[in-house]
C-alpha atoms as a printed R data frame, in Angstrom:
   type eleno elety resid chain resno      x       y       z
1  ATOM     1    CA   MET     A     1 -3.207  -4.412 -18.951
2  ATOM     2    CA   THR     A     2  0.782  -4.798 -20.318
3  ATOM     3    CA   GLN     A     3  3.823  -4.726 -18.258
4  ATOM     4    CA   LYS     A     4  4.468  -1.437 -18.500
5  ATOM     5    CA   GLN     A     5  1.095  -0.109 -17.229
6  ATOM     6    CA   ARG     A     6  1.353  -2.766 -14.276
7  ATOM     7    CA   LEU     A     7  4.842  -1.269 -13.400
8  ATOM     8    CA   LYS     A     8  3.472   2.018 -13.611
9  ATOM     9    CA   TYR     A     9  0.749   0.934 -11.444
10 ATOM    10    CA   SER     A    10  3.485  -0.853  -8.891
11 ATOM    11    CA   ILE     A    11  5.471   2.472  -8.634
12 ATOM    12    CA   LEU     A    12  1.817   4.105  -7.845
13 ATOM    13    CA   ILE     A    13  1.291   1.914  -4.959
14 ATOM    14    CA   ALA     A    14  4.777   2.010  -3.692
15 ATOM    15    CA   VAL     A    15  4.027   5.598  -3.226
16 ATOM    16    CA   ALA     A    16  1.073   5.608  -2.106
17 ATOM    17    CA   VAL     A    17  1.926   2.950   0.761
18 ATOM    18    CA   LEU     A    18  4.805   4.733   1.719
19 ATOM    19    CA   ALA     A    19  2.748   8.042   1.805
20 ATOM    20    CA   ILE     A    20 -0.058   5.900   4.371
21 ATOM    21    CA   MET     A    21  2.735   4.932   6.176
22 ATOM    22    CA   LEU     A    22  4.660   8.346   7.242
23 ATOM    23    CA   GLY     A    23  1.302   9.821   7.592
24 ATOM    24    CA   LEU     A    24  0.616   7.267  10.152
25 ATOM    25    CA   THR     A    25  4.046   7.899  11.634
26 ATOM    26    CA   TRP     A    26  3.307  11.238  11.742
27 ATOM    27    CA   LEU     A    27  0.012  10.769  13.667
28 ATOM    28    CA   GLN     A    28  1.385   8.095  16.269
29 ATOM    29    CA   THR     A    29  4.384  10.447  17.088
30 ATOM    30    CA   HIS     A    30  1.817  13.393  17.666
31 ATOM    31    CA   ASN     A    31 -0.240  11.005  19.783
32 ATOM    32    CA   VAL     A    32 -4.056  10.941  17.414
33 ATOM    33    CA   ILE     A    33 -3.680   7.277  17.314
34 ATOM    34    CA   THR     A    34 -2.462   4.724  19.482
35 ATOM    35    CA   GLU     A    35  0.321   1.960  18.712
36 ATOM    36    CA   GLN     A    36 -2.026  -0.939  18.467
37 ATOM    37    CA   VAL     A    37 -4.602   1.107  15.775
38 ATOM    38    CA   TYR     A    38 -1.381   1.992  13.954
39 ATOM    39    CA   LYS     A    39 -0.199  -1.736  13.935
40 ATOM    40    CA   TYR     A    40 -3.851  -2.735  12.738
41 ATOM    41    CA   ILE     A    41 -3.898  -0.168   9.900
42 ATOM    42    CA   ALA     A    42 -0.342  -1.493   9.107
43 ATOM    43    CA   ILE     A    43 -1.683  -4.443   8.510
44 ATOM    44    CA   GLY     A    44 -4.367  -3.665   6.807
45 ATOM    45    CA   VAL     A    45 -2.614  -1.610   4.320
46 ATOM    46    CA   ALA     A    46 -0.176  -4.725   3.750
47 ATOM    47    CA   LEU     A    47 -3.412  -7.014   3.155
48 ATOM    48    CA   ALA     A    48 -4.864  -4.626   0.484
49 ATOM    49    CA   VAL     A    49 -1.721  -4.756  -1.534
50 ATOM    50    CA   VAL     A    50 -1.016  -8.338  -2.015
51 ATOM    51    CA   VAL     A    51 -4.384  -8.446  -3.329
52 ATOM    52    CA   LEU     A    52 -3.895  -5.675  -5.498
53 ATOM    53    CA   ASN     A    53 -0.626  -6.774  -6.742
54 ATOM    54    CA   GLY     A    54 -2.096 -10.155  -7.420
55 ATOM    55    CA   ILE     A    55 -5.253  -8.605  -9.080
56 ATOM    56    CA   LEU     A    56 -2.870  -6.806 -11.204
57 ATOM    57    CA   ARG     A    57 -0.620  -9.797 -12.153
58 ATOM    58    CA   ARG     A    58 -3.238 -11.744 -12.995
59 ATOM    59    CA   LYS     A    59 -4.582  -8.817 -15.079
60 ATOM    60    CA   VAL     A    60 -1.251  -8.635 -17.590
61 ATOM    61    CA   ARG     A    61 -1.171  -9.772 -21.040
62 ATOM    62    CA   PRO     A    62  1.842 -11.251 -22.979
């Protein structure tokens, strides 16, 4: 994986996380999910992004 590919994936991940968080916020404001569920899902998303970022960083070739 090149630096350019990693940048593309990083931007894609950032947009996906933004969409997920906005969706969760919408669900919470419409009383579909509770604040506790929102927190657990948000923590899960954050952990997934950290792991994915670590994987992408290791696959970059100079």
